[in-house]
PDB file of C-alpha atoms in Angstrom:
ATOM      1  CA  UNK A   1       0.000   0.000   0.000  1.00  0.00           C
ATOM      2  CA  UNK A   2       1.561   3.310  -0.983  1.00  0.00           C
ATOM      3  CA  UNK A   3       2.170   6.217   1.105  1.00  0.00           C
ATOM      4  CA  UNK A   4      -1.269   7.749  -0.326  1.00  0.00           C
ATOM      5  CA  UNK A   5      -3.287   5.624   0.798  1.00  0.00           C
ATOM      6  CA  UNK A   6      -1.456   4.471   3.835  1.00  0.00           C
ATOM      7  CA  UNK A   7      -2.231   8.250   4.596  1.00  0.00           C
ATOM      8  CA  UNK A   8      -5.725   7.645   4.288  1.00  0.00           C
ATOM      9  CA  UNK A   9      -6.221   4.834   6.372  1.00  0.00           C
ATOM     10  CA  UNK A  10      -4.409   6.512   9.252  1.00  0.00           C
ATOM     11  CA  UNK A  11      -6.346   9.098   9.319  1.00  0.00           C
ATOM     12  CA  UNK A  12      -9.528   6.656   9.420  1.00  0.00           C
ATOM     13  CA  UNK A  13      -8.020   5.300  12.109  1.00  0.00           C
ATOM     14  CA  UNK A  14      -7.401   7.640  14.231  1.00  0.00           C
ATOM     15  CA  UNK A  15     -10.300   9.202  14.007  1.00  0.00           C
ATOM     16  CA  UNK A  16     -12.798   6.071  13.862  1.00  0.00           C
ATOM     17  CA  UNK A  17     -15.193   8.246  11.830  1.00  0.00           C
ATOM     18  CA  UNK A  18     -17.461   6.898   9.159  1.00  0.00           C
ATOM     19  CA  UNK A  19     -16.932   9.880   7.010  1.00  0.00           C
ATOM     20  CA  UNK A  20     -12.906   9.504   7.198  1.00  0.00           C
ATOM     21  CA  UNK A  21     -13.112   5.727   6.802  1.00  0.00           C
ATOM     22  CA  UNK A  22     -15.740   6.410   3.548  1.00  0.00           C
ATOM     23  CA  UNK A  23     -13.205   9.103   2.045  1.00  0.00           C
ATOM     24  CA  UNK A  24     -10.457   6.543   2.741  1.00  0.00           C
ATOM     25  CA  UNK A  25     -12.334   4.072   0.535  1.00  0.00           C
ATOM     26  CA  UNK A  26     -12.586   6.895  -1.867  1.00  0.00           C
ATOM     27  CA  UNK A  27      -8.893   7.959  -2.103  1.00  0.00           C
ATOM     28  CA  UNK A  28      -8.052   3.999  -1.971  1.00  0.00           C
ATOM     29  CA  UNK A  29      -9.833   3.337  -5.240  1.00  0.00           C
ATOM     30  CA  UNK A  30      -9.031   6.674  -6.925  1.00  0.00           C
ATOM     31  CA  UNK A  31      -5.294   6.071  -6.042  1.00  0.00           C
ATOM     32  CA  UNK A  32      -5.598   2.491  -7.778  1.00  0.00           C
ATOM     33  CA  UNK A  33      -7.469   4.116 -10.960  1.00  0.00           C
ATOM     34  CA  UNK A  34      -4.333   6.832 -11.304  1.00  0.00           C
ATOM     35  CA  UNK A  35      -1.431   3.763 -10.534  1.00  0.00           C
ATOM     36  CA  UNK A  36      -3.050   1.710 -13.251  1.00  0.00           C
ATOM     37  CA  UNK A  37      -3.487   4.370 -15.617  1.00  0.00           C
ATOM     38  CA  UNK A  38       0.322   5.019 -14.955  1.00  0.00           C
ATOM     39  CA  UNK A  39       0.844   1.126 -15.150  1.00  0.00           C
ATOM     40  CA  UNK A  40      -1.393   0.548 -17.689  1.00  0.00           C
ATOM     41  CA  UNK A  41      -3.715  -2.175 -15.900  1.00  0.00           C
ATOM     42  CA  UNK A  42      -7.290  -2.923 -17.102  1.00  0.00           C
ATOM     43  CA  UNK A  43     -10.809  -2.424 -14.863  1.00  0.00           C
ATOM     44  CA  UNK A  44     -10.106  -6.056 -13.693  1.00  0.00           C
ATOM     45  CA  UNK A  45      -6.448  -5.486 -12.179  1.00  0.00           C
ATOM     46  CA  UNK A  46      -7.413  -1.930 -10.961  1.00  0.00           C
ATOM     47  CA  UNK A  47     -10.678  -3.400  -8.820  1.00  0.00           C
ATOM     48  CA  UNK A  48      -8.588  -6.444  -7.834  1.00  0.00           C
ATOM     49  CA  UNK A  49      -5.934  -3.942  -6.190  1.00  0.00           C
ATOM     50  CA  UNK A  50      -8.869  -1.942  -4.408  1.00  0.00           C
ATOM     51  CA  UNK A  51     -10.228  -5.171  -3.053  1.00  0.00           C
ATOM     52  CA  UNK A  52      -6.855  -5.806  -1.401  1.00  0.00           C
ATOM     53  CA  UNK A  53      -6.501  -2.240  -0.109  1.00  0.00           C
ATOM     54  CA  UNK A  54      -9.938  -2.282   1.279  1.00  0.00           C
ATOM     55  CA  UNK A  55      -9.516  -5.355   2.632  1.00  0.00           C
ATOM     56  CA  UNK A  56      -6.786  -4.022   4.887  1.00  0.00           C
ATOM     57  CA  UNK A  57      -8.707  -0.917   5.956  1.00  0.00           C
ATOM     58  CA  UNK A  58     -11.852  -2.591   7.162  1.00  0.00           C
ATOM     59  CA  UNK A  59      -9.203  -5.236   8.812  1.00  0.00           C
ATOM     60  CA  UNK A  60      -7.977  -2.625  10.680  1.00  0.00           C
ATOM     61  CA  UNK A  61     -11.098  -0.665  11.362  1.00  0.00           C
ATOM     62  CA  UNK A  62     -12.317  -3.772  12.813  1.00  0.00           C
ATOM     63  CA  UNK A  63      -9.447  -4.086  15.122  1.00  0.00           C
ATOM     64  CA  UNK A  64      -9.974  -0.563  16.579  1.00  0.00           C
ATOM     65  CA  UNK A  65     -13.608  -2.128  17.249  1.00  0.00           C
ATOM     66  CA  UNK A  66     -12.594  -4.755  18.859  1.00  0.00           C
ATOM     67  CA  UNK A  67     -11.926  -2.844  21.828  1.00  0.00           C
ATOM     68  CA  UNK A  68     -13.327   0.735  21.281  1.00  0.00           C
ATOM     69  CA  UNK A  69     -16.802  -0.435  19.711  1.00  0.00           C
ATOM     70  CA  UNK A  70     -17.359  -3.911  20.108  1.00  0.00           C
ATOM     71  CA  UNK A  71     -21.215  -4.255  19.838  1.00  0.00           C
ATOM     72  CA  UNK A  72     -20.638  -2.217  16.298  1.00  0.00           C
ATOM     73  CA  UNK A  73     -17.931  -4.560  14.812  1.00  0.00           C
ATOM     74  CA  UNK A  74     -20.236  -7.299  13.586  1.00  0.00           C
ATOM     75  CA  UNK A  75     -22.644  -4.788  12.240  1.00  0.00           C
ATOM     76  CA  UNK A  76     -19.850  -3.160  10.295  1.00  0.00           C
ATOM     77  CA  UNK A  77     -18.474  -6.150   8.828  1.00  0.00           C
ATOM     78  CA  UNK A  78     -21.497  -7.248   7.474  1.00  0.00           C
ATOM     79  CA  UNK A  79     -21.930  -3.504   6.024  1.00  0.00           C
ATOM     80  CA  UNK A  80     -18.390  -3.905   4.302  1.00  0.00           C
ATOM     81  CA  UNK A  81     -17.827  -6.992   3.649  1.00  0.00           C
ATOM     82  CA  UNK A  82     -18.070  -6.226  -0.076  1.00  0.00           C
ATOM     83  CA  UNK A  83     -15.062  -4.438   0.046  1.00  0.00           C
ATOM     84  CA  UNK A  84     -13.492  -7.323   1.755  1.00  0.00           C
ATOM     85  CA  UNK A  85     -11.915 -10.135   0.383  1.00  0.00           C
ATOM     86  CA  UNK A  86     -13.236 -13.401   0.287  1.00  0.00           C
ATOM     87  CA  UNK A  87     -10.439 -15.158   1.883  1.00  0.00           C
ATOM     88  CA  UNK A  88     -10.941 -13.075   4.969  1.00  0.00           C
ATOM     89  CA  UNK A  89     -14.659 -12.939   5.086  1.00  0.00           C
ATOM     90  CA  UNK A  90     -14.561 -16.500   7.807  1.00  0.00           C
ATOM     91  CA  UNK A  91     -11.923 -14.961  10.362  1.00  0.00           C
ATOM     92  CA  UNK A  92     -13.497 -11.578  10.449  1.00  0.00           C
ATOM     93  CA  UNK A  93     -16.554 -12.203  10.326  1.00  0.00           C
ATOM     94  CA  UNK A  94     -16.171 -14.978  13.116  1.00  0.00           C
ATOM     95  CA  UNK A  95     -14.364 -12.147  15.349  1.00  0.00           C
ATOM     96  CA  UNK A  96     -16.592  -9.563  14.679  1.00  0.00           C
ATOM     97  CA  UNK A  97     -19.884 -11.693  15.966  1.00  0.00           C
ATOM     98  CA  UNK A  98     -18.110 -13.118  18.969  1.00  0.00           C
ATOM     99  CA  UNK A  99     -16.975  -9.513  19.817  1.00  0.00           C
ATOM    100  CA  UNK A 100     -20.327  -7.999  19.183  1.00  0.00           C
ATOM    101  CA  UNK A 101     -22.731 -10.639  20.986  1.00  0.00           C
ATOM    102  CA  UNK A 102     -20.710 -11.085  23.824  1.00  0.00           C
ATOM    103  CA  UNK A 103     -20.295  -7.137  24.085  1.00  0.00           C
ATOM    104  CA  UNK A 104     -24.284  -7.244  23.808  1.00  0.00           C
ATOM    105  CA  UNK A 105     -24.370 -10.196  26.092  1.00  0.00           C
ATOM    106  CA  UNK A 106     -22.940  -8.383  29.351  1.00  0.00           C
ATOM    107  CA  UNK A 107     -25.105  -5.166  28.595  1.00  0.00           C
ATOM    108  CA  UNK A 108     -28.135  -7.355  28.784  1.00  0.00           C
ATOM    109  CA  UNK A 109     -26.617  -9.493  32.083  1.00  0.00           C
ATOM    110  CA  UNK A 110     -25.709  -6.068  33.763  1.00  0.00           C
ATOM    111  CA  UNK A 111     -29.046  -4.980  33.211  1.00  0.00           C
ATOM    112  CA  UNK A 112     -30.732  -8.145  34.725  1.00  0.00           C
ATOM    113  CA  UNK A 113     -28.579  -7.689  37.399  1.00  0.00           C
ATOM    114  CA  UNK A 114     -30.085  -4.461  38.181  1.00  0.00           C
ATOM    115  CA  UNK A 115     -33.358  -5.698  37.408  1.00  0.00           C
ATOM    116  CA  UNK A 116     -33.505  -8.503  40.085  1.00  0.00           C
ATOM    117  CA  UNK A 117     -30.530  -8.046  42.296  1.00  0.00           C
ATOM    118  CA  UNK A 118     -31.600  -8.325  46.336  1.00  0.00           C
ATOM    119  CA  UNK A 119     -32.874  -5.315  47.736  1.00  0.00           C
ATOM    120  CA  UNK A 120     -32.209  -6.040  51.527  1.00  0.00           C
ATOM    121  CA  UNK A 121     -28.836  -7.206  52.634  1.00  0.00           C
ATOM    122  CA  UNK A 122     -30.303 -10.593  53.661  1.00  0.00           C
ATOM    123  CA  UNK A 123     -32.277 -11.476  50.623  1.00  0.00           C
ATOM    124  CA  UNK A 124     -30.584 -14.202  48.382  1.00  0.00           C
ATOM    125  CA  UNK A 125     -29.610 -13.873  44.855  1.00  0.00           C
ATOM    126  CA  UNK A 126     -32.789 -15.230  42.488  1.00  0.00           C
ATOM    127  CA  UNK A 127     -30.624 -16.699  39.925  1.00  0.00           C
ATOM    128  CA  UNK A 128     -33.654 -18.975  38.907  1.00  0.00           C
ATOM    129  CA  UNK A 129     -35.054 -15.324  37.576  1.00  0.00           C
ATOM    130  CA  UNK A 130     -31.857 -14.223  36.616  1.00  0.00           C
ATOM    131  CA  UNK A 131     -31.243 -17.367  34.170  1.00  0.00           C
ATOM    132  CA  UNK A 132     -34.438 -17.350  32.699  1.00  0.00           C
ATOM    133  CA  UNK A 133     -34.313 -13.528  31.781  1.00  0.00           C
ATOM    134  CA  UNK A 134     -30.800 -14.425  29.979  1.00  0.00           C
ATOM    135  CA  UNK A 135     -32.565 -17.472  28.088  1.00  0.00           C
ATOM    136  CA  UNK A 136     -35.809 -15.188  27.224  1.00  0.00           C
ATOM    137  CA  UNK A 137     -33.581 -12.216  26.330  1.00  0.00           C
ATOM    138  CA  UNK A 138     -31.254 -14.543  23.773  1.00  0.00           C
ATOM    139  CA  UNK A 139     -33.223 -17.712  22.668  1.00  0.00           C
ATOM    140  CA  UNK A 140     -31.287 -18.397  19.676  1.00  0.00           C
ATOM    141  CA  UNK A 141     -27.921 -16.721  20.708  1.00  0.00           C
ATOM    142  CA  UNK A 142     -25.935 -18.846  22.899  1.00  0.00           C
ATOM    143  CA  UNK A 143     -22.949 -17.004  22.540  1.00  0.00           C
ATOM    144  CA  UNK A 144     -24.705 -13.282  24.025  1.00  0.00           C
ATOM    145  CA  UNK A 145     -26.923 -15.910  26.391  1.00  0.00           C
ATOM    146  CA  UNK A 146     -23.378 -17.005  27.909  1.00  0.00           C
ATOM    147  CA  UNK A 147     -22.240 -13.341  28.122  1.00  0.00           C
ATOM    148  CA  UNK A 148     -24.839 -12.401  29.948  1.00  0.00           C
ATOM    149  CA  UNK A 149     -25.156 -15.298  32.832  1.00  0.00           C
ATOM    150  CA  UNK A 150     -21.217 -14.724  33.676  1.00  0.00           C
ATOM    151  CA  UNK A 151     -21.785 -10.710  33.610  1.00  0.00           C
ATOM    152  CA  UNK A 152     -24.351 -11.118  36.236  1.00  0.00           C
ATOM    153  CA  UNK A 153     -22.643 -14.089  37.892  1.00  0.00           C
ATOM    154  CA  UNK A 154     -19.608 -11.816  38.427  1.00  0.00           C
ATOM    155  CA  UNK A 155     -21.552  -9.383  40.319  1.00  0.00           C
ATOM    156  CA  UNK A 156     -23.668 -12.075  42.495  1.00  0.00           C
ATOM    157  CA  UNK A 157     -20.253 -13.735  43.120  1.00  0.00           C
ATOM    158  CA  UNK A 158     -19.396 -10.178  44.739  1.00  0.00           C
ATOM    159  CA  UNK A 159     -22.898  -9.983  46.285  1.00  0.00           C
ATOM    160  CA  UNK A 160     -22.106 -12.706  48.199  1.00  0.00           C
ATOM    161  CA  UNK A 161     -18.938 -12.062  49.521  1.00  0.00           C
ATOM    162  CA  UNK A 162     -19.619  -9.135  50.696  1.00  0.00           C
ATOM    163  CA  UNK A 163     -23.135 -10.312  52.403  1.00  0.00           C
ATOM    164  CA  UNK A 164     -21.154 -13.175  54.102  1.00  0.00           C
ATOM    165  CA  UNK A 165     -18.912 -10.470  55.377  1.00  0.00           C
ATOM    166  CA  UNK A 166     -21.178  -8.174  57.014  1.00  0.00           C
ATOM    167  CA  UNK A 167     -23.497 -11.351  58.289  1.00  0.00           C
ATOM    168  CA  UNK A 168     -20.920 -12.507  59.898  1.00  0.00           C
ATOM    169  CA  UNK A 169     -20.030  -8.600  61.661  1.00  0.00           C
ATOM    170  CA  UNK A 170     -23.806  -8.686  62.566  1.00  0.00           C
ATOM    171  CA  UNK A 171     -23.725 -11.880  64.039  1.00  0.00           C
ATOM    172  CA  UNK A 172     -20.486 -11.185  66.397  1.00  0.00           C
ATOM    173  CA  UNK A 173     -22.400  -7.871  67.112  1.00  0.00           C
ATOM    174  CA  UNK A 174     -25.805  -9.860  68.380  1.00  0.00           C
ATOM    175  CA  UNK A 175     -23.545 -12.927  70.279  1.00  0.00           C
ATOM    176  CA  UNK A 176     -21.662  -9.475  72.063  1.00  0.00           C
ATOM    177  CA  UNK A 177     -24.740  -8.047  73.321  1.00  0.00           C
ATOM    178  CA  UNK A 178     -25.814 -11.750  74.755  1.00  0.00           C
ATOM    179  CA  UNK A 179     -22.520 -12.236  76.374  1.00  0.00           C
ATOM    180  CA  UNK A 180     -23.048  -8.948  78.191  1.00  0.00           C
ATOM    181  CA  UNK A 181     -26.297  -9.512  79.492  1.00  0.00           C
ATOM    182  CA  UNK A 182     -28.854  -8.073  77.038  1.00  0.00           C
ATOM    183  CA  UNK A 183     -32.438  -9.979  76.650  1.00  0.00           C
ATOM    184  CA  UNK A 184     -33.904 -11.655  73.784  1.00  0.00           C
ATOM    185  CA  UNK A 185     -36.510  -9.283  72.991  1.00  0.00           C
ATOM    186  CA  UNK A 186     -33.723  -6.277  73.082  1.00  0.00           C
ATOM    187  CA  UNK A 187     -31.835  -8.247  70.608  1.00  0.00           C
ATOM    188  CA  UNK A 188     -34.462  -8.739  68.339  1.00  0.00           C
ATOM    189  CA  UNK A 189     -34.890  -4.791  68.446  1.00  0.00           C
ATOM    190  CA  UNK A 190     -31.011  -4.320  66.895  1.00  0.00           C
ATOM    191  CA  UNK A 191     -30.152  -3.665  63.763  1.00  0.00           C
ATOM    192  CA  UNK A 192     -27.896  -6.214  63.268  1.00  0.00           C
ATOM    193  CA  UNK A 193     -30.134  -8.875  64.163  1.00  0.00           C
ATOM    194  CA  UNK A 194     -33.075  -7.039  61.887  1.00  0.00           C
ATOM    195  CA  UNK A 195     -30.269  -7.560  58.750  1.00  0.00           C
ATOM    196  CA  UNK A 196     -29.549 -11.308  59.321  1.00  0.00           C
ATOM    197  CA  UNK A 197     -31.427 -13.986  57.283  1.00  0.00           C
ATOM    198  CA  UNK A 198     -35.044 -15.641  58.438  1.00  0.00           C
ATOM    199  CA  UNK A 199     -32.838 -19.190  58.805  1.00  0.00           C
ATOM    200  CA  UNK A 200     -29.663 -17.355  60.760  1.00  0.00           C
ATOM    201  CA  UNK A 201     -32.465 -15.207  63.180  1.00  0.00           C
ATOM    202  CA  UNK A 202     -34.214 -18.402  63.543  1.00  0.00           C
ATOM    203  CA  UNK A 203     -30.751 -20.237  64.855  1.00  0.00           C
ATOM    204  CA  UNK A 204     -29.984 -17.845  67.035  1.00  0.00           C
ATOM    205  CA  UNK A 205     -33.476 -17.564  68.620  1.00  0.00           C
ATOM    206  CA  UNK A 206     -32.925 -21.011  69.204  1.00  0.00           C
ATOM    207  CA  UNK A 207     -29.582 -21.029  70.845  1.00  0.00           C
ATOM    208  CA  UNK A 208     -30.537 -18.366  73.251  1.00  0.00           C
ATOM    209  CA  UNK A 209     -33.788 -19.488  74.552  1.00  0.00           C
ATOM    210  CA  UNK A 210     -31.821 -23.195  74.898  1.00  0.00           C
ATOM    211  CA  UNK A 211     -29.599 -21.555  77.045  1.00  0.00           C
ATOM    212  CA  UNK A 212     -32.616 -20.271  79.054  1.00  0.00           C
ATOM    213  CA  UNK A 213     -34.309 -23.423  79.098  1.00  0.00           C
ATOM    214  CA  UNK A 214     -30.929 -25.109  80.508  1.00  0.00           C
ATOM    215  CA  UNK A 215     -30.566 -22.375  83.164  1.00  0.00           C
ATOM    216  CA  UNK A 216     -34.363 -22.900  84.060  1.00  0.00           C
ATOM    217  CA  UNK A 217     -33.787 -26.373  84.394  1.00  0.00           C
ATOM    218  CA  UNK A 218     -31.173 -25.709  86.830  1.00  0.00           C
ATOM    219  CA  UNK A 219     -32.707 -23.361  89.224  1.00  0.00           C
ATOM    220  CA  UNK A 220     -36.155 -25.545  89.498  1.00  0.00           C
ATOM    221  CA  UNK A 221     -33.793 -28.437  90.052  1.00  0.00           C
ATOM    222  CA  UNK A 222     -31.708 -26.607  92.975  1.00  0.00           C
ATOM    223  CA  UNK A 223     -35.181 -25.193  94.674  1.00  0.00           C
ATOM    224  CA  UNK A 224     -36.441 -28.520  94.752  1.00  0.00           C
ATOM    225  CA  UNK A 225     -33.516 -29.840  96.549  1.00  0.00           C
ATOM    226  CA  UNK A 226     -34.040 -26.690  98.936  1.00  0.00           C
ATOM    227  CA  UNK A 227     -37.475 -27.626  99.316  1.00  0.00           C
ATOM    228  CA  UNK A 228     -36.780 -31.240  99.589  1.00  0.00           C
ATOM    229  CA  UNK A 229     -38.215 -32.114  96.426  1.00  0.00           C
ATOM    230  CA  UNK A 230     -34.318 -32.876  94.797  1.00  0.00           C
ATOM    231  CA  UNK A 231     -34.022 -36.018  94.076  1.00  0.00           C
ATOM    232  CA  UNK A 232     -37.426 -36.756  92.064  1.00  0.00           C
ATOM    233  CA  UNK A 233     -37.865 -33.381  90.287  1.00  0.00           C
ATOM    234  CA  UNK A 234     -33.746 -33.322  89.947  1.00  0.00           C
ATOM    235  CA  UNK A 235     -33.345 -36.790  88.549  1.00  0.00           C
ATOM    236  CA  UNK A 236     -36.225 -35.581  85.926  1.00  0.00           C
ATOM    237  CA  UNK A 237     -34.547 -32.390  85.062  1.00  0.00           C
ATOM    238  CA  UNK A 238     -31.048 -33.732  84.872  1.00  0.00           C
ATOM    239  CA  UNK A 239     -32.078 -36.237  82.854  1.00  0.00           C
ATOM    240  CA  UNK A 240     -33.801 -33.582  80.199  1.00  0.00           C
ATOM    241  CA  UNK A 241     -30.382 -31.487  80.317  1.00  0.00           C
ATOM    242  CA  UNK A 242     -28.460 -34.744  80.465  1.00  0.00           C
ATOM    243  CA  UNK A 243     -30.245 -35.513  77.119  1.00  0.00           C
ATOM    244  CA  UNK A 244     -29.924 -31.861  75.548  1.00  0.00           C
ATOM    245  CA  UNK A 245     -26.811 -31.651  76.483  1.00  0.00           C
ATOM    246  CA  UNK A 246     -25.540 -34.842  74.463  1.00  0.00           C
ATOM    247  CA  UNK A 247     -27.225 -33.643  71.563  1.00  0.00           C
ATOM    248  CA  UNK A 248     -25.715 -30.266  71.940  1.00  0.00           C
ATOM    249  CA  UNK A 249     -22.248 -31.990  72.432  1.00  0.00           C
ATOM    250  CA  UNK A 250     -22.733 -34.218  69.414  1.00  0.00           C
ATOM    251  CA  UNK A 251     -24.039 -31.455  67.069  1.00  0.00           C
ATOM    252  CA  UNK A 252     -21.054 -29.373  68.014  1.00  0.00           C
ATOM    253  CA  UNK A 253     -18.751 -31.656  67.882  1.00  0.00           C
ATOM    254  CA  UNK A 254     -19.994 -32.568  64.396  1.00  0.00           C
ATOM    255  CA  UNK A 255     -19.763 -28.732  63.093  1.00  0.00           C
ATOM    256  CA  UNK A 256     -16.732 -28.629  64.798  1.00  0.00           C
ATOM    257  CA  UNK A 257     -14.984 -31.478  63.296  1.00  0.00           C
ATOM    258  CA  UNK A 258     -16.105 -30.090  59.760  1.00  0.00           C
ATOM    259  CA  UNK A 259     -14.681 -26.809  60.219  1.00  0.00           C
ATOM    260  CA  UNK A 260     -11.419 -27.723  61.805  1.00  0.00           C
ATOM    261  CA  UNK A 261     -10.745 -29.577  58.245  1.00  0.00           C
ATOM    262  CA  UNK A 262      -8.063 -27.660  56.986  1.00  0.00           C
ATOM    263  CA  UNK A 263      -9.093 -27.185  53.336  1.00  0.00           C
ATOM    264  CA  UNK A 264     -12.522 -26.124  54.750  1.00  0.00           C
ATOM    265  CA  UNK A 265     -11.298 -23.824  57.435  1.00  0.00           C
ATOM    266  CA  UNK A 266      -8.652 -22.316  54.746  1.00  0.00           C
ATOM    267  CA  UNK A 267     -11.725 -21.300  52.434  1.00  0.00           C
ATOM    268  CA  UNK A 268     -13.416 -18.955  55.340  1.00  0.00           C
ATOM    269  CA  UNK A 269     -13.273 -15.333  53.999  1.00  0.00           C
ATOM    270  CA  UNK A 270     -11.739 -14.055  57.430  1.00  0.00           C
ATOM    271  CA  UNK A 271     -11.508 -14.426  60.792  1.00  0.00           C
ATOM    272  CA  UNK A 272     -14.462 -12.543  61.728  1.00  0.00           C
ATOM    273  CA  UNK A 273     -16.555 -15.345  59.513  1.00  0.00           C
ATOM    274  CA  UNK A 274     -15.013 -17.955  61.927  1.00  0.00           C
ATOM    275  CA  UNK A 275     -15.885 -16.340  65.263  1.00  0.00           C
ATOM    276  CA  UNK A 276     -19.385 -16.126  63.918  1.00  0.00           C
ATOM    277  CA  UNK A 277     -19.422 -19.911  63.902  1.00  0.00           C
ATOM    278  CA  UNK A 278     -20.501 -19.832  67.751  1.00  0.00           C
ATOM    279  CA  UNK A 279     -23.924 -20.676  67.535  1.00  0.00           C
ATOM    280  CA  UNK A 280     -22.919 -23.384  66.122  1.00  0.00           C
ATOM    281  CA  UNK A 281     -20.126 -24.137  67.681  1.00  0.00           C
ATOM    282  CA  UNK A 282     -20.897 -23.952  71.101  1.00  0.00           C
ATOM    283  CA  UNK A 283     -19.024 -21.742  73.815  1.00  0.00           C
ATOM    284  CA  UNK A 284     -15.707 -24.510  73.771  1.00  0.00           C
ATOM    285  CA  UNK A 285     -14.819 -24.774  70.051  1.00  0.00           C
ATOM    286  CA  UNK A 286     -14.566 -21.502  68.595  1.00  0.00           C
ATOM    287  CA  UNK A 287     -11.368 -20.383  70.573  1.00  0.00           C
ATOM    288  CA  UNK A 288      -9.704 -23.495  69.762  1.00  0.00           C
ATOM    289  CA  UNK A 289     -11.310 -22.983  65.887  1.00  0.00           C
ATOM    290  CA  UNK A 290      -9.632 -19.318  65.709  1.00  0.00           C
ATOM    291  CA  UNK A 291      -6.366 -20.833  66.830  1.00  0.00           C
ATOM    292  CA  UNK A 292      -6.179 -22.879  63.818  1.00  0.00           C
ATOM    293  CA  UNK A 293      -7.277 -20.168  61.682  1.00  0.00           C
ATOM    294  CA  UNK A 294      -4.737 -18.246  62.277  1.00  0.00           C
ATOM    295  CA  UNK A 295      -2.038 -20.213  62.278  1.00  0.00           C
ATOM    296  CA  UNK A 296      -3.435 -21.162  58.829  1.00  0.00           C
ATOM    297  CA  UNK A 297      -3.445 -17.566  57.420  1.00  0.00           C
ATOM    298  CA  UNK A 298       0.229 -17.099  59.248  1.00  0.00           C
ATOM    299  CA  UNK A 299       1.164 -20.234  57.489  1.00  0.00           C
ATOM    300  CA  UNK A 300      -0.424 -19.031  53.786  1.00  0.00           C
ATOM    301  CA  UNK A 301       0.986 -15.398  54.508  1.00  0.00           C
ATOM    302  CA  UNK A 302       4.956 -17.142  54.920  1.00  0.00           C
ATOM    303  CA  UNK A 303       4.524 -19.948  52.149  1.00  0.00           C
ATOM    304  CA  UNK A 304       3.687 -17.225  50.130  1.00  0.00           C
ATOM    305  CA  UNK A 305       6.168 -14.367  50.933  1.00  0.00           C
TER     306      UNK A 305
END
């Protein structure tokens, strides 16, 4: 390509505007017409030389595109593709439509993501919505249908994270208040027990008025032995704490064994996550649970200084 129409096509591309890129064309073929009539070339030879010139233009329009204009490229190749060559009509065209429809693809998942994404803290993602949106939205375009599940994947990926995160601040915040004394129906007048999930509220609801029940248990029991009453009334109750406490024990003991599993206690966002376990947990694990945590994240942080 001479230094005319090299000239040209610069200029088209740095501008990126259709009216540069048409007078490119222009001066392309007029170039051609004024080198054959030097060079004495027929119509043929002078259109086959265009074709080749034009052919690199659009080429290179379409890389600009690829990355300044993707949901345009495909829509511009099939515009142009008259001025393109045959032998390049498969590998441009193929980039030009991936480019384009996956482009379109994670506009459309964005938007579905701000369509359906949870309005409260605690509510879950509704993928089930989200999926079916992407498969109404692109029936017969897998490519753009792929685009658009990962584009709002990515940001309920993130969702999540993040919701983990401050579940697991609120929880530490409600267990705090407990530890220091504060009532059930105060607790479910904070905030941070307001934010938590129905199932996590539920848990914790459970936990607390256990620990009630236990304590009941064991006042009635030690008036009764005051009263003289002990041994029936005390043989009934410690069998009924006798019994919740084994199943206590044993559904500890299973949580616990599950999260001390390295690989499982490695994949905890943070330490804050861990100390949330305690509902679960029970008041002897966790302590024991954070010691292994972090002398897993010491041991990460060396192995990979």
């Amino acid at each position: 390509m001479g230094a005319v129409k090299m000239a040209a096509v610069n200029t088209a591309l740095q501008t990126m505007d259709p009216v540069a890129i048409d007078l490119a064309r222009k001066e392309i073929a007029q170039e051609n017409i004024r080198i054959g009539a030097r060079k004495g070339w027929d119509a043929d030879t002078a259109a086959a030389h265009t074709l080749e010139d034009t052919t690199k233009l659009h080429a290179a329009v379409l890389g600009s595109m690829l990355t300044e204009d993707p949901m345009g490229a495909a829509k511009y190749f099939e515009e142009n593709k008259h001025e393109i060559h045959g032998s390049r009509h498969a590998d441009l065209g193929k980039q030009a439509k991936e480019v384009s429809r996956n482009a379109i693809g994670e506009a459309a998942g964005v938007a579905i993501w701000e369509k359906f994404k949870p309005q409260n803290d605690a509510d879950p993602v509704e993928r089930d919505k989200m999926l079916a949106a992407a498969r109404e939205t692109f029936p017969n375009d897998p490519l753009a249908q792929k685009a658009a599940v990962n584009a709002f994947e990515q940001s309920a990926t993130a969702h999540n994270a993040a919701q983990a995160e401050r579940q697991a601040g609120n929880i530490n915040a409600v267990m705090e208040a407990h530890r220091t004394g504060t009532g059930l129906a105060a607790i479910q007048r904070m905030p941070e027990f307001n934010n938590l999930s129905g199932a996590k509220k539920a848990e914790l609801e459970k936990f607390f008025n256990d620990e009630v029940r236990i304590a009941q248990e064991r006042v009635e029991a030690a008036r009764d032995r005051v009263e003289n009453r002990a041994e029936r009334r005390e043989a009934r109750a410690e069998r009924q704490e006798l019994r919740a406490e084994r199943k206590r024990i044993k559904e500890n003991d299973a949580a616990y064994l599950r999260y001390s599993d390295p690989t499982v206690l490695e994949a905890i966002p943070s330490r804050q996550q861990v100390q949330a376990l305690l509902p679960q947990l029970g008041q002897a694990h966790p302590a024991t649970l954070l010691t292994k945590y972090d002398e897993l994240t010491a041991r990460l942080g060396e192995d990979l200084s």
